Amino acid sequence: DAGITQSPRYKITETGRQVTLMCHQTWSHSYMFWYRQDLGHGLRLIYYSAAADITDKGEVPDGYVVSRSKTENFPLTLESATRSQTSVYFCASSDLYATTGKIFGNQPQHFGDGTRLSIL
Amino acid sequence: ELKVEQNPLFLSMQEGKNYTIYCNYSTTSDRLYWYRQDPGKSLESLFVLLSNGAVKQEGRLMASLDTKARLSTLHITAAVHDLSATYFCAVRTNFGNEKLTFGTGTRLTIIP
C-alpha cells in the first residue's frame, strides 16, 4: 500500500548501542523529516531532507545521524544511544505539489505511525 | 527563532459546549497547519491555512488565521466525545523550505 512506514514500531536497547530507525515512503515526496515527541515539548525536528543526498539539521540534531541515498528512504541512526534519547520518533514526508498537480506549496506533512524507543 | 505557543495546554469540556484553542507564533509566516493526534497514534492533518483571514471548516471544527496578529484559532462547536484528542498547530519556519515548528499541543478531553 502507498504511504509512509516506519520500522520497528517498538525498540528497547541499552545505552551506548547503535540503533537505526527506518522510514520508507512510496509517494516519491521530495521532503522527509524526523521528529521526536516528548511530553511537554510537542514535536521537535531532528533532521530533514529536501531531496536525495541533501540533508540538514533541525532543532535537536545532536547524537543523531541521517542519510538519504534514495528518495524513498530516510534512516535515522543513534550512534551511541543515551537515556535522554528515549522518545517516540516520527518520520514525515511532504511535497510541493498535490498528486493532481493543481496545488502548489501548501501540502501538509504526512506522518508515519511512529517508533517508540526505550533506552535502558 | 520562531516560537509557537498554544493555549490552553489541557482542556476538559462537556459535550455540546463550544470552545476555542489558540495558537500564537512569534515571527512572520505564510502557512499554518492544524493536526490531530489520538493517544498512541500518528498525526493527522486537519487544516492548511495560507493567507490572512483564511477560514476552513470540517464538521464541528473551524480554523482561522490572522497573520497580522500572528494568531490562529481552532474552534470546536457542540463538542462530541469523538473529538477528544491532542491538537497541534504548526507554522512553516522559513520561506523557501518546508520545515515546520510545532506548538506543544492542546490535550482536549470531552466529558459526556
PDB file of N, CA, C and O in Angstrom, chain B residues 28-89:
ATOM      1  N   THR B  28       6.916  36.331  11.347  1.00  0.00           N
ATOM      2  CA  THR B  28       6.092  36.258  10.139  1.00  0.00           C
ATOM      3  C   THR B  28       6.173  34.876   9.512  1.00  0.00           C
ATOM      4  O   THR B  28       7.246  34.301   9.396  1.00  0.00           O
ATOM      5  N   SER B  29       5.030  34.381   9.118  1.00  0.00           N
ATOM      6  CA  SER B  29       4.976  33.096   8.432  1.00  0.00           C
ATOM      7  C   SER B  29       3.801  33.113   7.473  1.00  0.00           C
ATOM      8  O   SER B  29       2.843  33.851   7.670  1.00  0.00           O
ATOM      9  N   ASP B  30       3.885  32.283   6.444  1.00  0.00           N
ATOM     10  CA  ASP B  30       2.844  32.318   5.423  1.00  0.00           C
ATOM     11  C   ASP B  30       1.990  31.066   5.394  1.00  0.00           C
ATOM     12  O   ASP B  30       1.140  30.933   4.524  1.00  0.00           O
ATOM     13  N   ARG B  31       2.220  30.165   6.364  1.00  0.00           N
ATOM     14  CA  ARG B  31       1.493  28.923   6.288  1.00  0.00           C
ATOM     15  C   ARG B  31       1.336  28.333   7.677  1.00  0.00           C
ATOM     16  O   ARG B  31       2.314  28.235   8.426  1.00  0.00           O
ATOM     17  N   LEU B  32       0.131  27.913   7.999  1.00  0.00           N
ATOM     18  CA  LEU B  32      -0.119  27.328   9.311  1.00  0.00           C
ATOM     19  C   LEU B  32      -0.965  26.077   9.137  1.00  0.00           C
ATOM     20  O   LEU B  32      -1.904  26.049   8.343  1.00  0.00           O
ATOM     21  N   TYR B  33      -0.608  25.051   9.909  1.00  0.00           N
ATOM     22  CA  TYR B  33      -1.285  23.765   9.829  1.00  0.00           C
ATOM     23  C   TYR B  33      -1.880  23.414  11.192  1.00  0.00           C
ATOM     24  O   TYR B  33      -1.328  23.766  12.225  1.00  0.00           O
ATOM     25  N   TRP B  34      -2.964  22.699  11.153  1.00  0.00           N
ATOM     26  CA  TRP B  34      -3.520  22.071  12.355  1.00  0.00           C
ATOM     27  C   TRP B  34      -3.521  20.560  12.143  1.00  0.00           C
ATOM     28  O   TRP B  34      -3.919  20.061  11.085  1.00  0.00           O
ATOM     29  N   TYR B  35      -3.071  19.861  13.205  1.00  0.00           N
ATOM     30  CA  TYR B  35      -3.033  18.409  13.202  1.00  0.00           C
ATOM     31  C   TYR B  35      -3.778  17.884  14.413  1.00  0.00           C
ATOM     32  O   TYR B  35      -3.853  18.542  15.458  1.00  0.00           O
ATOM     33  N   ARG B  36      -4.247  16.651  14.268  1.00  0.00           N
ATOM     34  CA  ARG B  36      -4.868  15.943  15.376  1.00  0.00           C
ATOM     35  C   ARG B  36      -4.067  14.679  15.656  1.00  0.00           C
ATOM     36  O   ARG B  36      -3.602  14.009  14.713  1.00  0.00           O
ATOM     37  N   GLN B  37      -3.929  14.354  16.950  1.00  0.00           N
ATOM     38  CA  GLN B  37      -3.258  13.112  17.329  1.00  0.00           C
ATOM     39  C   GLN B  37      -4.079  12.393  18.390  1.00  0.00           C
ATOM     40  O   GLN B  37      -4.316  12.937  19.467  1.00  0.00           O
ATOM     41  N   ASP B  38      -4.495  11.178  18.103  1.00  0.00           N
ATOM     42  CA  ASP B  38      -5.146  10.333  19.098  1.00  0.00           C
ATOM     43  C   ASP B  38      -4.066   9.631  19.913  1.00  0.00           C
ATOM     44  O   ASP B  38      -2.945   9.412  19.426  1.00  0.00           O
ATOM     45  N   PRO B  39      -4.383   9.245  21.154  1.00  0.00           N
ATOM     46  CA  PRO B  39      -3.376   8.629  22.030  1.00  0.00           C
ATOM     47  C   PRO B  39      -2.696   7.424  21.380  1.00  0.00           C
ATOM     48  O   PRO B  39      -3.362   6.522  20.869  1.00  0.00           O
ATOM     49  N   GLY B  40      -1.378   7.424  21.359  1.00  0.00           N
ATOM     50  CA  GLY B  40      -0.612   6.318  20.810  1.00  0.00           C
ATOM     51  C   GLY B  40      -0.627   6.226  19.303  1.00  0.00           C
ATOM     52  O   GLY B  40      -0.149   5.237  18.738  1.00  0.00           O
ATOM     53  N   LYS B  41      -1.165   7.246  18.657  1.00  0.00           N
ATOM     54  CA  LYS B  41      -1.309   7.206  17.196  1.00  0.00           C
ATOM     55  C   LYS B  41      -0.452   8.273  16.527  1.00  0.00           C
ATOM     56  O   LYS B  41       0.237   9.046  17.180  1.00  0.00           O
ATOM     57  N   SER B  42      -0.544   8.276  15.207  1.00  0.00           N
ATOM     58  CA  SER B  42       0.195   9.241  14.416  1.00  0.00           C
ATOM     59  C   SER B  42      -0.546  10.573  14.350  1.00  0.00           C
ATOM     60  O   SER B  42      -1.617  10.740  14.941  1.00  0.00           O
ATOM     61  N   LEU B  43       0.023  11.515  13.639  1.00  0.00           N
ATOM     62  CA  LEU B  43      -0.612  12.823  13.466  1.00  0.00           C
ATOM     63  C   LEU B  43      -1.382  12.834  12.151  1.00  0.00           C
ATOM     64  O   LEU B  43      -0.893  12.388  11.118  1.00  0.00           O
ATOM     65  N   GLU B  44      -2.571  13.413  12.224  1.00  0.00           N
ATOM     66  CA  GLU B  44      -3.449  13.504  11.063  1.00  0.00           C
ATOM     67  C   GLU B  44      -3.658  14.970  10.726  1.00  0.00           C
ATOM     68  O   GLU B  44      -3.994  15.772  11.601  1.00  0.00           O
ATOM     69  N   SER B  45      -3.445  15.325   9.470  1.00  0.00           N
ATOM     70  CA  SER B  45      -3.634  16.704   9.060  1.00  0.00           C
ATOM     71  C   SER B  45      -5.109  17.076   9.059  1.00  0.00           C
ATOM     72  O   SER B  45      -5.953  16.328   8.552  1.00  0.00           O
ATOM     73  N   LEU B  46      -5.422  18.239   9.637  1.00  0.00           N
ATOM     74  CA  LEU B  46      -6.798  18.741   9.657  1.00  0.00           C
ATOM     75  C   LEU B  46      -6.978  19.897   8.671  1.00  0.00           C
ATOM     76  O   LEU B  46      -7.873  19.887   7.839  1.00  0.00           O
ATOM     77  N   PHE B  47      -6.160  20.928   8.814  1.00  0.00           N
ATOM     78  CA  PHE B  47      -6.329  22.134   8.022  1.00  0.00           C
ATOM     79  C   PHE B  47      -4.976  22.696   7.598  1.00  0.00           C
ATOM     80  O   PHE B  47      -3.998  22.574   8.320  1.00  0.00           O
ATOM     81  N   VAL B  48      -5.006  23.352   6.441  1.00  0.00           N
ATOM     82  CA  VAL B  48      -3.882  24.158   5.984  1.00  0.00           C
ATOM     83  C   VAL B  48      -4.415  25.567   5.757  1.00  0.00           C
ATOM     84  O   VAL B  48      -5.376  25.746   5.000  1.00  0.00           O
ATOM     85  N   LEU B  49      -3.820  26.543   6.411  1.00  0.00           N
ATOM     86  CA  LEU B  49      -4.262  27.929   6.297  1.00  0.00           C
ATOM     87  C   LEU B  49      -3.141  28.724   5.649  1.00  0.00           C
ATOM     88  O   LEU B  49      -2.012  28.732   6.134  1.00  0.00           O
ATOM     89  N   LEU B  50      -3.474  29.406   4.562  1.00  0.00           N
ATOM     90  CA  LEU B  50      -2.435  30.005   3.733  1.00  0.00           C
ATOM     91  C   LEU B  50      -2.376  31.525   3.773  1.00  0.00           C
ATOM     92  O   LEU B  50      -1.346  32.102   3.438  1.00  0.00           O
ATOM     93  N   SER B  51      -3.456  32.183   4.108  1.00  0.00           N
ATOM     94  CA  SER B  51      -3.447  33.631   3.963  1.00  0.00           C
ATOM     95  C   SER B  51      -4.227  34.290   5.086  1.00  0.00           C
ATOM     96  O   SER B  51      -5.033  33.652   5.768  1.00  0.00           O
ATOM     97  N   ASN B  52      -4.004  35.571   5.233  1.00  0.00           N
ATOM     98  CA  ASN B  52      -4.687  36.319   6.278  1.00  0.00           C
ATOM     99  C   ASN B  52      -6.199  36.251   6.064  1.00  0.00           C
ATOM    100  O   ASN B  52      -6.682  36.464   4.952  1.00  0.00           O
ATOM    101  N   GLY B  53      -6.908  35.943   7.126  1.00  0.00           N
ATOM    102  CA  GLY B  53      -8.353  35.849   7.032  1.00  0.00           C
ATOM    103  C   GLY B  53      -8.867  34.500   6.578  1.00  0.00           C
ATOM    104  O   GLY B  53     -10.078  34.291   6.475  1.00  0.00           O
ATOM    105  N   ALA B  54      -7.954  33.560   6.303  1.00  0.00           N
ATOM    106  CA  ALA B  54      -8.375  32.239   5.840  1.00  0.00           C
ATOM    107  C   ALA B  54      -9.202  31.544   6.919  1.00  0.00           C
ATOM    108  O   ALA B  54      -8.887  31.623   8.103  1.00  0.00           O
ATOM    109  N   VAL B  55     -10.246  30.894   6.492  1.00  0.00           N
ATOM    110  CA  VAL B  55     -11.112  30.124   7.384  1.00  0.00           C
ATOM    111  C   VAL B  55     -11.411  28.787   6.701  1.00  0.00           C
ATOM    112  O   VAL B  55     -11.768  28.744   5.533  1.00  0.00           O
ATOM    113  N   LYS B  56     -11.212  27.715   7.470  1.00  0.00           N
ATOM    114  CA  LYS B  56     -11.533  26.389   6.961  1.00  0.00           C
ATOM    115  C   LYS B  56     -12.421  25.683   7.981  1.00  0.00           C
ATOM    116  O   LYS B  56     -12.232  25.847   9.192  1.00  0.00           O
ATOM    117  N   GLN B  57     -13.371  24.914   7.482  1.00  0.00           N
ATOM    118  CA  GLN B  57     -14.286  24.201   8.377  1.00  0.00           C
ATOM    119  C   GLN B  57     -14.429  22.765   7.929  1.00  0.00           C
ATOM    120  O   GLN B  57     -14.499  22.462   6.731  1.00  0.00           O
ATOM    121  N   GLU B  58     -14.471  21.884   8.931  1.00  0.00           N
ATOM    122  CA  GLU B  58     -14.709  20.477   8.675  1.00  0.00           C
ATOM    123  C   GLU B  58     -15.513  19.939   9.851  1.00  0.00           C
ATOM    124  O   GLU B  58     -15.002  19.819  10.971  1.00  0.00           O
ATOM    125  N   GLY B  59     -16.780  19.683   9.600  1.00  0.00           N
ATOM    126  CA  GLY B  59     -17.637  19.183  10.673  1.00  0.00           C
ATOM    127  C   GLY B  59     -17.757  20.198  11.800  1.00  0.00           C
ATOM    128  O   GLY B  59     -18.111  21.358  11.578  1.00  0.00           O
ATOM    129  N   ARG B  60     -17.426  19.792  12.996  1.00  0.00           N
ATOM    130  CA  ARG B  60     -17.545  20.663  14.174  1.00  0.00           C
ATOM    131  C   ARG B  60     -16.286  21.492  14.436  1.00  0.00           C
ATOM    132  O   ARG B  60     -16.201  22.193  15.439  1.00  0.00           O
ATOM    133  N   LEU B  61     -15.314  21.407  13.586  1.00  0.00           N
ATOM    134  CA  LEU B  61     -14.071  22.143  13.736  1.00  0.00           C
ATOM    135  C   LEU B  61     -13.965  23.241  12.689  1.00  0.00           C
ATOM    136  O   LEU B  61     -14.260  23.017  11.511  1.00  0.00           O
ATOM    137  N   MET B  62     -13.534  24.412  13.166  1.00  0.00           N
ATOM    138  CA  MET B  62     -13.302  25.532  12.257  1.00  0.00           C
ATOM    139  C   MET B  62     -12.000  26.206  12.644  1.00  0.00           C
ATOM    140  O   MET B  62     -11.800  26.553  13.811  1.00  0.00           O
ATOM    141  N   ALA B  63     -11.125  26.408  11.658  1.00  0.00           N
ATOM    142  CA  ALA B  63      -9.836  27.034  11.904  1.00  0.00           C
ATOM    143  C   ALA B  63      -9.774  28.354  11.160  1.00  0.00           C
ATOM    144  O   ALA B  63     -10.289  28.474  10.050  1.00  0.00           O
ATOM    145  N   SER B  64      -9.100  29.336  11.781  1.00  0.00           N
ATOM    146  CA  SER B  64      -8.941  30.632  11.153  1.00  0.00           C
ATOM    147  C   SER B  64      -7.526  31.131  11.371  1.00  0.00           C
ATOM    148  O   SER B  64      -6.817  30.657  12.259  1.00  0.00           O
ATOM    149  N   LEU B  65      -7.129  32.098  10.541  1.00  0.00           N
ATOM    150  CA  LEU B  65      -5.775  32.620  10.601  1.00  0.00           C
ATOM    151  C   LEU B  65      -5.796  34.136  10.491  1.00  0.00           C
ATOM    152  O   LEU B  65      -6.413  34.692   9.574  1.00  0.00           O
ATOM    153  N   ASP B  66      -5.107  34.794  11.406  1.00  0.00           N
ATOM    154  CA  ASP B  66      -4.887  36.235  11.370  1.00  0.00           C
ATOM    155  C   ASP B  66      -3.383  36.450  11.346  1.00  0.00           C
ATOM    156  O   ASP B  66      -2.719  36.390  12.383  1.00  0.00           O
ATOM    157  N   THR B  67      -2.828  36.679  10.170  1.00  0.00           N
ATOM    158  CA  THR B  67      -1.368  36.783  10.046  1.00  0.00           C
ATOM    159  C   THR B  67      -0.838  38.073  10.662  1.00  0.00           C
ATOM    160  O   THR B  67       0.309  38.123  11.097  1.00  0.00           O
ATOM    161  N   LYS B  68      -1.673  39.090  10.727  1.00  0.00           N
ATOM    162  CA  LYS B  68      -1.200  40.355  11.305  1.00  0.00           C
ATOM    163  C   LYS B  68      -1.028  40.212  12.811  1.00  0.00           C
ATOM    164  O   LYS B  68      -0.084  40.747  13.396  1.00  0.00           O
ATOM    165  N   ALA B  69      -1.942  39.488  13.445  1.00  0.00           N
ATOM    166  CA  ALA B  69      -1.849  39.227  14.879  1.00  0.00           C
ATOM    167  C   ALA B  69      -0.989  38.003  15.176  1.00  0.00           C
ATOM    168  O   ALA B  69      -0.719  37.712  16.344  1.00  0.00           O
ATOM    169  N   ARG B  70      -0.585  37.278  14.130  1.00  0.00           N
ATOM    170  CA  ARG B  70       0.189  36.034  14.292  1.00  0.00           C
ATOM    171  C   ARG B  70      -0.571  35.080  15.193  1.00  0.00           C
ATOM    172  O   ARG B  70      -0.032  34.534  16.165  1.00  0.00           O
ATOM    173  N   LEU B  71      -1.821  34.865  14.836  1.00  0.00           N
ATOM    174  CA  LEU B  71      -2.721  34.080  15.673  1.00  0.00           C
ATOM    175  C   LEU B  71      -3.605  33.198  14.803  1.00  0.00           C
ATOM    176  O   LEU B  71      -4.162  33.649  13.796  1.00  0.00           O
ATOM    177  N   SER B  72      -3.711  31.949  15.205  1.00  0.00           N
ATOM    178  CA  SER B  72      -4.687  31.057  14.601  1.00  0.00           C
ATOM    179  C   SER B  72      -5.568  30.495  15.700  1.00  0.00           C
ATOM    180  O   SER B  72      -5.122  30.310  16.839  1.00  0.00           O
ATOM    181  N   THR B  73      -6.816  30.236  15.371  1.00  0.00           N
ATOM    182  CA  THR B  73      -7.735  29.637  16.331  1.00  0.00           C
ATOM    183  C   THR B  73      -8.343  28.379  15.742  1.00  0.00           C
ATOM    184  O   THR B  73      -8.538  28.263  14.532  1.00  0.00           O
ATOM    185  N   LEU B  74      -8.613  27.434  16.617  1.00  0.00           N
ATOM    186  CA  LEU B  74      -9.338  26.223  16.257  1.00  0.00           C
ATOM    187  C   LEU B  74     -10.579  26.197  17.135  1.00  0.00           C
ATOM    188  O   LEU B  74     -10.481  26.041  18.357  1.00  0.00           O
ATOM    189  N   HIS B  75     -11.724  26.393  16.512  1.00  0.00           N
ATOM    190  CA  HIS B  75     -12.977  26.488  17.252  1.00  0.00           C
ATOM    191  C   HIS B  75     -13.733  25.170  17.163  1.00  0.00           C
ATOM    192  O   HIS B  75     -13.868  24.592  16.074  1.00  0.00           O
ATOM    193  N   ILE B  76     -14.197  24.732  18.309  1.00  0.00           N
ATOM    194  CA  ILE B  76     -14.956  23.481  18.396  1.00  0.00           C
ATOM    195  C   ILE B  76     -16.406  23.836  18.711  1.00  0.00           C
ATOM    196  O   ILE B  76     -16.681  24.534  19.699  1.00  0.00           O
ATOM    197  N   THR B  77     -17.294  23.383  17.892  1.00  0.00           N
ATOM    198  CA  THR B  77     -18.718  23.677  18.069  1.00  0.00           C
ATOM    199  C   THR B  77     -19.457  22.427  18.513  1.00  0.00           C
ATOM    200  O   THR B  77     -19.334  21.371  17.891  1.00  0.00           O
ATOM    201  N   ALA B  78     -20.237  22.567  19.580  1.00  0.00           N
ATOM    202  CA  ALA B  78     -21.065  21.465  20.078  1.00  0.00           C
ATOM    203  C   ALA B  78     -20.255  20.178  20.185  1.00  0.00           C
ATOM    204  O   ALA B  78     -20.528  19.180  19.510  1.00  0.00           O
ATOM    205  N   ALA B  79     -19.267  20.209  21.052  1.00  0.00           N
ATOM    206  CA  ALA B  79     -18.287  19.124  21.144  1.00  0.00           C
ATOM    207  C   ALA B  79     -18.944  17.760  21.359  1.00  0.00           C
ATOM    208  O   ALA B  79     -19.941  17.636  22.071  1.00  0.00           O
ATOM    209  N   VAL B  80     -18.338  16.763  20.728  1.00  0.00           N
ATOM    210  CA  VAL B  80     -18.741  15.372  20.935  1.00  0.00           C
ATOM    211  C   VAL B  80     -17.514  14.580  21.382  1.00  0.00           C
ATOM    212  O   VAL B  80     -16.368  14.986  21.132  1.00  0.00           O
ATOM    213  N   HIS B  81     -17.762  13.424  21.991  1.00  0.00           N
ATOM    214  CA  HIS B  81     -16.678  12.644  22.579  1.00  0.00           C
ATOM    215  C   HIS B  81     -15.586  12.299  21.563  1.00  0.00           C
ATOM    216  O   HIS B  81     -14.406  12.263  21.895  1.00  0.00           O
ATOM    217  N   ASP B  82     -15.978  12.057  20.313  1.00  0.00           N
ATOM    218  CA  ASP B  82     -15.022  11.652  19.281  1.00  0.00           C
ATOM    219  C   ASP B  82     -13.954  12.709  18.997  1.00  0.00           C
ATOM    220  O   ASP B  82     -12.935  12.402  18.366  1.00  0.00           O
ATOM    221  N   LEU B  83     -14.187  13.930  19.445  1.00  0.00           N
ATOM    222  CA  LEU B  83     -13.206  14.982  19.235  1.00  0.00           C
ATOM    223  C   LEU B  83     -12.094  14.979  20.291  1.00  0.00           C
ATOM    224  O   LEU B  83     -11.153  15.760  20.198  1.00  0.00           O
ATOM    225  N   SER B  84     -12.203  14.124  21.271  1.00  0.00           N
ATOM    226  CA  SER B  84     -11.152  14.012  22.282  1.00  0.00           C
ATOM    227  C   SER B  84      -9.858  13.571  21.606  1.00  0.00           C
ATOM    228  O   SER B  84      -9.807  12.529  20.935  1.00  0.00           O
ATOM    229  N   ALA B  85      -8.815  14.382  21.756  1.00  0.00           N
ATOM    230  CA  ALA B  85      -7.521  14.123  21.098  1.00  0.00           C
ATOM    231  C   ALA B  85      -6.578  15.244  21.519  1.00  0.00           C
ATOM    232  O   ALA B  85      -6.962  16.163  22.242  1.00  0.00           O
ATOM    233  N   THR B  86      -5.348  15.177  21.042  1.00  0.00           N
ATOM    234  CA  THR B  86      -4.417  16.297  21.191  1.00  0.00           C
ATOM    235  C   THR B  86      -4.321  17.017  19.856  1.00  0.00           C
ATOM    236  O   THR B  86      -4.157  16.376  18.815  1.00  0.00           O
ATOM    237  N   TYR B  87      -4.427  18.320  19.892  1.00  0.00           N
ATOM    238  CA  TYR B  87      -4.400  19.143  18.692  1.00  0.00           C
ATOM    239  C   TYR B  87      -3.131  19.985  18.680  1.00  0.00           C
ATOM    240  O   TYR B  87      -2.789  20.630  19.661  1.00  0.00           O
ATOM    241  N   PHE B  88      -2.456  19.941  17.543  1.00  0.00           N
ATOM    242  CA  PHE B  88      -1.224  20.699  17.365  1.00  0.00           C
ATOM    243  C   PHE B  88      -1.393  21.709  16.248  1.00  0.00           C
ATOM    244  O   PHE B  88      -1.979  21.401  15.206  1.00  0.00           O
ATOM    245  N   CYS B  89      -0.860  22.897  16.460  1.00  0.00           N
ATOM    246  CA  CYS B  89      -0.664  23.795  15.334  1.00  0.00           C
ATOM    247  C   CYS B  89       0.815  23.753  14.957  1.00  0.00           C
ATOM    248  O   CYS B  89       1.669  23.409  15.773  1.00  0.00           O
TER     249      CYS B  89
END
